Amino acid sequence: MEQFVVSARKYRPQTFKDVVGQQAITNTLLNAIENNHLASALLFTGPRGVGKTTCARILARKINQPGYDDPFEDFAFNVFELDAASNNSVDDIRNLIDQVRIPPQTGQYKVYIIDEVHMLSSAAFNAFLKTLEEPPKHAIFILATTEKHKIIPTILSRCQIFDFKRITVKDAKEHLAEVAKSQGVEFEDDALHIIAQKADGAMRDALSIFDRVVSYCGNNLTRQAVTENLNVLDYETYINVTDLILENKIPELLLAYNEILSKGFDGHHFIAGLASHFRDLLVAKNPATLPLLEMGEAAQQLYGQQSQKTSQDFLLKGIDIANDCDLKYKVSQNQRLLVELALMQLASIGFDGEKKKPDFIIPPTYYRNNSYSITEVRPTKLEVQSIAKEQIAVGNQPLAEEVQNIEKTELPTTNNRQPTTISDQPKVSSMSLASIRAKKELQETIKSTVKEVTHLPSEPFTETEMLEQWLKYAQRMEDKGYRIIAALLTINDPVLEGTVITHELPNESSKIDFEKERPELLGYLRGKLHNHDIQINVKVNETLVVKRAYTNQDKYNRLVELNPNLELMRNLFGLDVNE
């Protein structure tokens, strides 16, 4: 039985033209050899499996080939490979230096390839400095490493550095296709794409995965077989999940996630892949960014179709939610729940990128033909007199006289409300003097009306109910950390007269602070007491004494003042007030 040779060794490049994805570096090395500009010390750095050692061996062979007729001569006696991971001491470097002094028996150069050079100790690096800077003319050093930052700067300054890049998915797929054809293996384009993506830029890893998958499914590589063997979530899974998200089918979405978990996939891997899927959909929306979508033609068509169903805002919001879940996954105590919540949030996003809004409290059908029902309120004599006094106080005598003339006309003592609508108002153009006058008259009419939505609640309430809601709002401010507002609210008990609440404060500065919070307080009380006629007046009383309950008995007495039934309940059950 013939021994099996892995594809990474069997198909190792023998010339610079065979090297995959490093064309810039191979062209530079070829030109340096042809023009006799090759440095005596080279540093090859980059990720694993991208061709660093391979290029070093090809270079060692290439520089010794001139003058030899045999193109397959490997010059094994001229190439010395040293693994710095296991030969990292000063003695190992000294032995290397002793060998460097001996010239080659055949060929022109002796090439020393030191792999994983970052593993050398500091003493070994220092012992190597002089030889690396001034080597014999027949010696060339090629250092290879995956971690350039661990090499001391004095070594880096003596080397010509070549940075190897990751192999792109396209280049890796094309090379895998050539390998598959040479082995007589039939394949699907998407299957090779998945292998290339799984390799993460390393050609050696891609060939190793290829061997493993071929052993699993024989000479017919299918996308389904590759995904099953590599245990990866393919794009069809994410496309189905995204369809459920777009259709807002939360139960089906949770069942799909449960099925994914039952197949042994990790939730962290799933949510990270979902974020990448949204990114790919975003890329597929624009033809200019389509080259960034590294996948087969069939997959590109599916992504293009689904990207048309989604908006850019939806995808950006989806990426944000999925990425936030990805960041929180490792520290979460309930990781499954975290992912499920993220999926439910995604399914709750509308097509405009915003979460679906709840129904309005006042339904839109309340308003007819976009005409808001308002009430026209004519001013009473008392209101006109008040306005005239205000204008006289500020020195606006002409307007005050005009208001007094209005007072002489027939005005009602109370407001007679006649419903009208905005649609009844004349439509005014601003292209003529007449229209400007009409517009001014319209503005004056609007100023003299009070817009009030009809059918607003005005349920009766007692002073006790008002005080209860007042104290709840004060406690709410206290919980939020607004201690000054809470103190101003509890500094004195407000007094209710009809629907007007009067609250006394000790000075003007406290009144200024209270006025800032009054609109919020007024809205709160109107909503809780179901009465939109409530008004709040503020009085400043410099002699106001702040009374606070310090003991339990004082607090109980205060509660009894608010609700005398507490005393009856205490006597009925024989309760005591704990000090």
PDB file of N, CA, C and O in Angstrom, residues 92-151:
ATOM      1  N   ASP A  92      23.502  27.126  20.489  1.00  0.00           N
ATOM      2  CA  ASP A  92      22.998  26.791  19.162  1.00  0.00           C
ATOM      3  C   ASP A  92      23.390  27.865  18.141  1.00  0.00           C
ATOM      4  O   ASP A  92      23.749  27.557  17.002  1.00  0.00           O
ATOM      5  N   ILE A  93      23.308  29.123  18.529  1.00  0.00           N
ATOM      6  CA  ILE A  93      23.693  30.213  17.625  1.00  0.00           C
ATOM      7  C   ILE A  93      25.201  30.187  17.375  1.00  0.00           C
ATOM      8  O   ILE A  93      25.665  30.444  16.253  1.00  0.00           O
ATOM      9  N   ARG A  94      25.990  29.861  18.392  1.00  0.00           N
ATOM     10  CA  ARG A  94      27.440  29.784  18.204  1.00  0.00           C
ATOM     11  C   ARG A  94      27.818  28.658  17.237  1.00  0.00           C
ATOM     12  O   ARG A  94      28.723  28.826  16.402  1.00  0.00           O
ATOM     13  N   ASN A  95      27.136  27.522  17.335  1.00  0.00           N
ATOM     14  CA  ASN A  95      27.383  26.438  16.379  1.00  0.00           C
ATOM     15  C   ASN A  95      27.029  26.872  14.953  1.00  0.00           C
ATOM     16  O   ASN A  95      27.724  26.523  13.985  1.00  0.00           O
ATOM     17  N   LEU A  96      25.934  27.644  14.842  1.00  0.00           N
ATOM     18  CA  LEU A  96      25.543  28.151  13.526  1.00  0.00           C
ATOM     19  C   LEU A  96      26.599  29.098  12.964  1.00  0.00           C
ATOM     20  O   LEU A  96      26.948  29.045  11.779  1.00  0.00           O
ATOM     21  N   ILE A  97      27.143  29.941  13.823  1.00  0.00           N
ATOM     22  CA  ILE A  97      28.158  30.901  13.377  1.00  0.00           C
ATOM     23  C   ILE A  97      29.414  30.169  12.907  1.00  0.00           C
ATOM     24  O   ILE A  97      30.054  30.567  11.917  1.00  0.00           O
ATOM     25  N   ASP A  98      29.766  29.093  13.602  1.00  0.00           N
ATOM     26  CA  ASP A  98      30.936  28.316  13.178  1.00  0.00           C
ATOM     27  C   ASP A  98      30.729  27.691  11.797  1.00  0.00           C
ATOM     28  O   ASP A  98      31.669  27.591  10.999  1.00  0.00           O
ATOM     29  N   GLN A  99      29.492  27.259  11.504  1.00  0.00           N
ATOM     30  CA  GLN A  99      29.210  26.664  10.198  1.00  0.00           C
ATOM     31  C   GLN A  99      29.210  27.712   9.084  1.00  0.00           C
ATOM     32  O   GLN A  99      29.567  27.414   7.932  1.00  0.00           O
ATOM     33  N   VAL A 100      28.830  28.932   9.413  1.00  0.00           N
ATOM     34  CA  VAL A 100      28.738  29.988   8.409  1.00  0.00           C
ATOM     35  C   VAL A 100      30.103  30.272   7.783  1.00  0.00           C
ATOM     36  O   VAL A 100      30.199  30.620   6.595  1.00  0.00           O
ATOM     37  N   ARG A 101      31.163  30.094   8.547  1.00  0.00           N
ATOM     38  CA  ARG A 101      32.495  30.429   8.036  1.00  0.00           C
ATOM     39  C   ARG A 101      32.956  29.500   6.906  1.00  0.00           C
ATOM     40  O   ARG A 101      33.807  29.880   6.097  1.00  0.00           O
ATOM     41  N   ILE A 102      32.373  28.303   6.823  1.00  0.00           N
ATOM     42  CA  ILE A 102      32.797  27.324   5.808  1.00  0.00           C
ATOM     43  C   ILE A 102      32.074  27.630   4.500  1.00  0.00           C
ATOM     44  O   ILE A 102      30.839  27.680   4.479  1.00  0.00           O
ATOM     45  N   PRO A 103      32.759  27.829   3.391  1.00  0.00           N
ATOM     46  CA  PRO A 103      32.106  28.122   2.103  1.00  0.00           C
ATOM     47  C   PRO A 103      31.430  26.878   1.545  1.00  0.00           C
ATOM     48  O   PRO A 103      31.730  25.750   1.936  1.00  0.00           O
ATOM     49  N   PRO A 104      30.468  27.031   0.602  1.00  0.00           N
ATOM     50  CA  PRO A 104      29.741  25.878   0.042  1.00  0.00           C
ATOM     51  C   PRO A 104      30.639  25.066  -0.898  1.00  0.00           C
ATOM     52  O   PRO A 104      31.537  25.597  -1.556  1.00  0.00           O
ATOM     53  N   GLN A 105      30.399  23.765  -0.927  1.00  0.00           N
ATOM     54  CA  GLN A 105      31.160  22.898  -1.827  1.00  0.00           C
ATOM     55  C   GLN A 105      30.624  22.981  -3.251  1.00  0.00           C
ATOM     56  O   GLN A 105      31.389  22.877  -4.218  1.00  0.00           O
ATOM     57  N   THR A 106      29.313  23.121  -3.400  1.00  0.00           N
ATOM     58  CA  THR A 106      28.690  23.302  -4.722  1.00  0.00           C
ATOM     59  C   THR A 106      27.794  24.525  -4.650  1.00  0.00           C
ATOM     60  O   THR A 106      27.238  24.842  -3.593  1.00  0.00           O
ATOM     61  N   GLY A 107      27.631  25.175  -5.774  1.00  0.00           N
ATOM     62  CA  GLY A 107      26.792  26.357  -5.778  1.00  0.00           C
ATOM     63  C   GLY A 107      27.533  27.576  -5.261  1.00  0.00           C
ATOM     64  O   GLY A 107      28.701  27.511  -4.855  1.00  0.00           O
ATOM     65  N   GLN A 108      26.821  28.718  -5.240  1.00  0.00           N
ATOM     66  CA  GLN A 108      27.451  29.979  -4.844  1.00  0.00           C
ATOM     67  C   GLN A 108      27.137  30.384  -3.409  1.00  0.00           C
ATOM     68  O   GLN A 108      27.916  31.104  -2.795  1.00  0.00           O
ATOM     69  N   TYR A 109      26.011  29.969  -2.889  1.00  0.00           N
ATOM     70  CA  TYR A 109      25.564  30.478  -1.591  1.00  0.00           C
ATOM     71  C   TYR A 109      25.180  29.336  -0.653  1.00  0.00           C
ATOM     72  O   TYR A 109      24.722  28.282  -1.087  1.00  0.00           O
ATOM     73  N   LYS A 110      25.392  29.599   0.613  1.00  0.00           N
ATOM     74  CA  LYS A 110      24.822  28.766   1.671  1.00  0.00           C
ATOM     75  C   LYS A 110      23.686  29.573   2.308  1.00  0.00           C
ATOM     76  O   LYS A 110      23.887  30.709   2.731  1.00  0.00           O
ATOM     77  N   VAL A 111      22.526  28.982   2.336  1.00  0.00           N
ATOM     78  CA  VAL A 111      21.325  29.670   2.821  1.00  0.00           C
ATOM     79  C   VAL A 111      20.916  29.057   4.152  1.00  0.00           C
ATOM     80  O   VAL A 111      20.750  27.837   4.254  1.00  0.00           O
ATOM     81  N   TYR A 112      20.745  29.930   5.145  1.00  0.00           N
ATOM     82  CA  TYR A 112      20.349  29.501   6.500  1.00  0.00           C
ATOM     83  C   TYR A 112      18.925  30.009   6.762  1.00  0.00           C
ATOM     84  O   TYR A 112      18.685  31.218   6.845  1.00  0.00           O
ATOM     85  N   ILE A 113      18.003  29.062   6.855  1.00  0.00           N
ATOM     86  CA  ILE A 113      16.591  29.386   7.114  1.00  0.00           C
ATOM     87  C   ILE A 113      16.313  29.126   8.589  1.00  0.00           C
ATOM     88  O   ILE A 113      16.371  27.977   9.054  1.00  0.00           O
ATOM     89  N   ILE A 114      16.035  30.177   9.322  1.00  0.00           N
ATOM     90  CA  ILE A 114      15.740  30.068  10.763  1.00  0.00           C
ATOM     91  C   ILE A 114      14.241  30.306  10.948  1.00  0.00           C
ATOM     92  O   ILE A 114      13.758  31.440  10.831  1.00  0.00           O
ATOM     93  N   ASP A 115      13.528  29.239  11.215  1.00  0.00           N
ATOM     94  CA  ASP A 115      12.068  29.318  11.361  1.00  0.00           C
ATOM     95  C   ASP A 115      11.705  29.635  12.810  1.00  0.00           C
ATOM     96  O   ASP A 115      12.419  29.242  13.740  1.00  0.00           O
ATOM     97  N   GLU A 116      10.577  30.339  12.985  1.00  0.00           N
ATOM     98  CA  GLU A 116      10.100  30.772  14.318  1.00  0.00           C
ATOM     99  C   GLU A 116      11.213  31.510  15.072  1.00  0.00           C
ATOM    100  O   GLU A 116      11.511  31.224  16.237  1.00  0.00           O
ATOM    101  N   VAL A 117      11.829  32.478  14.406  1.00  0.00           N
ATOM    102  CA  VAL A 117      12.998  33.154  14.968  1.00  0.00           C
ATOM    103  C   VAL A 117      12.653  33.952  16.217  1.00  0.00           C
ATOM    104  O   VAL A 117      13.525  34.246  17.043  1.00  0.00           O
ATOM    105  N   HIS A 118      11.389  34.296  16.407  1.00  0.00           N
ATOM    106  CA  HIS A 118      11.012  35.071  17.604  1.00  0.00           C
ATOM    107  C   HIS A 118      11.169  34.253  18.886  1.00  0.00           C
ATOM    108  O   HIS A 118      11.120  34.822  19.989  1.00  0.00           O
ATOM    109  N   MET A 119      11.391  32.919  18.763  1.00  0.00           N
ATOM    110  CA  MET A 119      11.561  32.074  19.945  1.00  0.00           C
ATOM    111  C   MET A 119      12.976  32.119  20.504  1.00  0.00           C
ATOM    112  O   MET A 119      13.242  31.567  21.578  1.00  0.00           O
ATOM    113  N   LEU A 120      13.912  32.762  19.791  1.00  0.00           N
ATOM    114  CA  LEU A 120      15.281  32.863  20.307  1.00  0.00           C
ATOM    115  C   LEU A 120      15.301  33.679  21.590  1.00  0.00           C
ATOM    116  O   LEU A 120      14.542  34.640  21.754  1.00  0.00           O
ATOM    117  N   SER A 121      16.217  33.307  22.484  1.00  0.00           N
ATOM    118  CA  SER A 121      16.356  34.056  23.727  1.00  0.00           C
ATOM    119  C   SER A 121      17.069  35.379  23.457  1.00  0.00           C
ATOM    120  O   SER A 121      17.685  35.578  22.400  1.00  0.00           O
ATOM    121  N   SER A 122      17.009  36.281  24.409  1.00  0.00           N
ATOM    122  CA  SER A 122      17.667  37.584  24.249  1.00  0.00           C
ATOM    123  C   SER A 122      19.170  37.428  24.078  1.00  0.00           C
ATOM    124  O   SER A 122      19.796  38.121  23.257  1.00  0.00           O
ATOM    125  N   ALA A 123      19.763  36.500  24.826  1.00  0.00           N
ATOM    126  CA  ALA A 123      21.208  36.273  24.699  1.00  0.00           C
ATOM    127  C   ALA A 123      21.565  35.722  23.325  1.00  0.00           C
ATOM    128  O   ALA A 123      22.590  36.100  22.727  1.00  0.00           O
ATOM    129  N   ALA A 124      20.685  34.831  22.788  1.00  0.00           N
ATOM    130  CA  ALA A 124      20.936  34.282  21.461  1.00  0.00           C
ATOM    131  C   ALA A 124      20.824  35.362  20.388  1.00  0.00           C
ATOM    132  O   ALA A 124      21.617  35.414  19.444  1.00  0.00           O
ATOM    133  N   PHE A 125      19.845  36.260  20.539  1.00  0.00           N
ATOM    134  CA  PHE A 125      19.720  37.371  19.598  1.00  0.00           C
ATOM    135  C   PHE A 125      20.988  38.224  19.604  1.00  0.00           C
ATOM    136  O   PHE A 125      21.523  38.601  18.558  1.00  0.00           O
ATOM    137  N   ASN A 126      21.466  38.549  20.784  1.00  0.00           N
ATOM    138  CA  ASN A 126      22.647  39.403  20.890  1.00  0.00           C
ATOM    139  C   ASN A 126      23.889  38.711  20.325  1.00  0.00           C
ATOM    140  O   ASN A 126      24.751  39.369  19.719  1.00  0.00           O
ATOM    141  N   ALA A 127      23.974  37.397  20.496  1.00  0.00           N
ATOM    142  CA  ALA A 127      25.121  36.669  19.943  1.00  0.00           C
ATOM    143  C   ALA A 127      25.057  36.599  18.420  1.00  0.00           C
ATOM    144  O   ALA A 127      26.103  36.439  17.758  1.00  0.00           O
ATOM    145  N   PHE A 128      23.865  36.767  17.862  1.00  0.00           N
ATOM    146  CA  PHE A 128      23.657  36.645  16.416  1.00  0.00           C
ATOM    147  C   PHE A 128      23.841  37.982  15.685  1.00  0.00           C
ATOM    148  O   PHE A 128      23.921  38.007  14.448  1.00  0.00           O
ATOM    149  N   LEU A 129      23.910  39.083  16.416  1.00  0.00           N
ATOM    150  CA  LEU A 129      23.883  40.404  15.809  1.00  0.00           C
ATOM    151  C   LEU A 129      25.055  40.626  14.850  1.00  0.00           C
ATOM    152  O   LEU A 129      24.873  41.064  13.707  1.00  0.00           O
ATOM    153  N   LYS A 130      26.265  40.367  15.310  1.00  0.00           N
ATOM    154  CA  LYS A 130      27.450  40.686  14.507  1.00  0.00           C
ATOM    155  C   LYS A 130      27.475  39.888  13.214  1.00  0.00           C
ATOM    156  O   LYS A 130      27.750  40.440  12.136  1.00  0.00           O
ATOM    157  N   THR A 131      27.199  38.589  13.295  1.00  0.00           N
ATOM    158  CA  THR A 131      27.201  37.746  12.096  1.00  0.00           C
ATOM    159  C   THR A 131      26.097  38.150  11.130  1.00  0.00           C
ATOM    160  O   THR A 131      26.277  38.129   9.908  1.00  0.00           O
ATOM    161  N   LEU A 132      24.943  38.543  11.659  1.00  0.00           N
ATOM    162  CA  LEU A 132      23.827  38.940  10.804  1.00  0.00           C
ATOM    163  C   LEU A 132      24.124  40.250  10.076  1.00  0.00           C
ATOM    164  O   LEU A 132      23.700  40.446   8.934  1.00  0.00           O
ATOM    165  N   GLU A 133      24.869  41.148  10.734  1.00  0.00           N
ATOM    166  CA  GLU A 133      25.178  42.437  10.123  1.00  0.00           C
ATOM    167  C   GLU A 133      26.279  42.316   9.067  1.00  0.00           C
ATOM    168  O   GLU A 133      26.205  42.960   8.010  1.00  0.00           O
ATOM    169  N   GLU A 134      27.299  41.509   9.328  1.00  0.00           N
ATOM    170  CA  GLU A 134      28.437  41.358   8.393  1.00  0.00           C
ATOM    171  C   GLU A 134      28.700  39.876   8.145  1.00  0.00           C
ATOM    172  O   GLU A 134      29.711  39.326   8.609  1.00  0.00           O
ATOM    173  N   PRO A 135      27.808  39.190   7.410  1.00  0.00           N
ATOM    174  CA  PRO A 135      28.032  37.759   7.147  1.00  0.00           C
ATOM    175  C   PRO A 135      29.056  37.588   6.011  1.00  0.00           C
ATOM    176  O   PRO A 135      29.336  38.531   5.266  1.00  0.00           O
ATOM    177  N   PRO A 136      29.611  36.389   5.873  1.00  0.00           N
ATOM    178  CA  PRO A 136      30.480  36.122   4.711  1.00  0.00           C
ATOM    179  C   PRO A 136      29.692  36.306   3.415  1.00  0.00           C
ATOM    180  O   PRO A 136      28.460  36.210   3.386  1.00  0.00           O
ATOM    181  N   LYS A 137      30.393  36.559   2.323  1.00  0.00           N
ATOM    182  CA  LYS A 137      29.715  36.854   1.062  1.00  0.00           C
ATOM    183  C   LYS A 137      28.971  35.647   0.508  1.00  0.00           C
ATOM    184  O   LYS A 137      28.097  35.810  -0.349  1.00  0.00           O
ATOM    185  N   HIS A 138      29.287  34.467   0.986  1.00  0.00           N
ATOM    186  CA  HIS A 138      28.596  33.283   0.491  1.00  0.00           C
ATOM    187  C   HIS A 138      27.398  32.894   1.352  1.00  0.00           C
ATOM    188  O   HIS A 138      26.740  31.883   1.081  1.00  0.00           O
ATOM    189  N   ALA A 139      27.096  33.646   2.394  1.00  0.00           N
ATOM    190  CA  ALA A 139      26.030  33.283   3.346  1.00  0.00           C
ATOM    191  C   ALA A 139      24.848  34.238   3.215  1.00  0.00           C
ATOM    192  O   ALA A 139      25.019  35.458   3.123  1.00  0.00           O
ATOM    193  N   ILE A 140      23.655  33.678   3.221  1.00  0.00           N
ATOM    194  CA  ILE A 140      22.408  34.448   3.214  1.00  0.00           C
ATOM    195  C   ILE A 140      21.504  33.877   4.304  1.00  0.00           C
ATOM    196  O   ILE A 140      21.290  32.659   4.380  1.00  0.00           O
ATOM    197  N   PHE A 141      20.979  34.773   5.141  1.00  0.00           N
ATOM    198  CA  PHE A 141      20.101  34.370   6.249  1.00  0.00           C
ATOM    199  C   PHE A 141      18.665  34.745   5.895  1.00  0.00           C
ATOM    200  O   PHE A 141      18.377  35.880   5.490  1.00  0.00           O
ATOM    201  N   ILE A 142      17.765  33.775   6.062  1.00  0.00           N
ATOM    202  CA  ILE A 142      16.326  34.016   5.878  1.00  0.00           C
ATOM    203  C   ILE A 142      15.637  33.663   7.193  1.00  0.00           C
ATOM    204  O   ILE A 142      15.599  32.499   7.593  1.00  0.00           O
ATOM    205  N   LEU A 143      15.114  34.673   7.848  1.00  0.00           N
ATOM    206  CA  LEU A 143      14.418  34.492   9.129  1.00  0.00           C
ATOM    207  C   LEU A 143      12.920  34.483   8.860  1.00  0.00           C
ATOM    208  O   LEU A 143      12.402  35.315   8.104  1.00  0.00           O
ATOM    209  N   ALA A 144      12.215  33.568   9.465  1.00  0.00           N
ATOM    210  CA  ALA A 144      10.755  33.459   9.296  1.00  0.00           C
ATOM    211  C   ALA A 144      10.080  33.494  10.657  1.00  0.00           C
ATOM    212  O   ALA A 144      10.559  32.859  11.614  1.00  0.00           O
ATOM    213  N   THR A 145       8.987  34.240  10.759  1.00  0.00           N
ATOM    214  CA  THR A 145       8.282  34.351  12.042  1.00  0.00           C
ATOM    215  C   THR A 145       6.829  34.745  11.801  1.00  0.00           C
ATOM    216  O   THR A 145       6.499  35.377  10.791  1.00  0.00           O
ATOM    217  N   THR A 146       5.999  34.362  12.729  1.00  0.00           N
ATOM    218  CA  THR A 146       4.591  34.803  12.720  1.00  0.00           C
ATOM    219  C   THR A 146       4.357  35.967  13.676  1.00  0.00           C
ATOM    220  O   THR A 146       3.270  36.551  13.668  1.00  0.00           O
ATOM    221  N   GLU A 147       5.350  36.299  14.509  1.00  0.00           N
ATOM    222  CA  GLU A 147       5.192  37.351  15.513  1.00  0.00           C
ATOM    223  C   GLU A 147       6.396  38.289  15.448  1.00  0.00           C
ATOM    224  O   GLU A 147       7.332  38.183  16.234  1.00  0.00           O
ATOM    225  N   LYS A 148       6.311  39.211  14.515  1.00  0.00           N
ATOM    226  CA  LYS A 148       7.430  40.133  14.294  1.00  0.00           C
ATOM    227  C   LYS A 148       7.665  41.047  15.492  1.00  0.00           C
ATOM    228  O   LYS A 148       8.798  41.463  15.755  1.00  0.00           O
ATOM    229  N   HIS A 149       6.612  41.356  16.236  1.00  0.00           N
ATOM    230  CA  HIS A 149       6.743  42.299  17.347  1.00  0.00           C
ATOM    231  C   HIS A 149       7.603  41.744  18.486  1.00  0.00           C
ATOM    232  O   HIS A 149       8.032  42.507  19.354  1.00  0.00           O
ATOM    233  N   LYS A 150       7.871  40.424  18.496  1.00  0.00           N
ATOM    234  CA  LYS A 150       8.692  39.833  19.551  1.00  0.00           C
ATOM    235  C   LYS A 150      10.184  39.849  19.221  1.00  0.00           C
ATOM    236  O   LYS A 150      10.997  39.443  20.055  1.00  0.00           O
ATOM    237  N   ILE A 151      10.528  40.283  18.034  1.00  0.00           N
ATOM    238  CA  ILE A 151      11.938  40.347  17.633  1.00  0.00           C
ATOM    239  C   ILE A 151      12.495  41.701  18.044  1.00  0.00           C
ATOM    240  O   ILE A 151      11.851  42.741  17.845  1.00  0.00           O
TER     241      ILE A 151
END
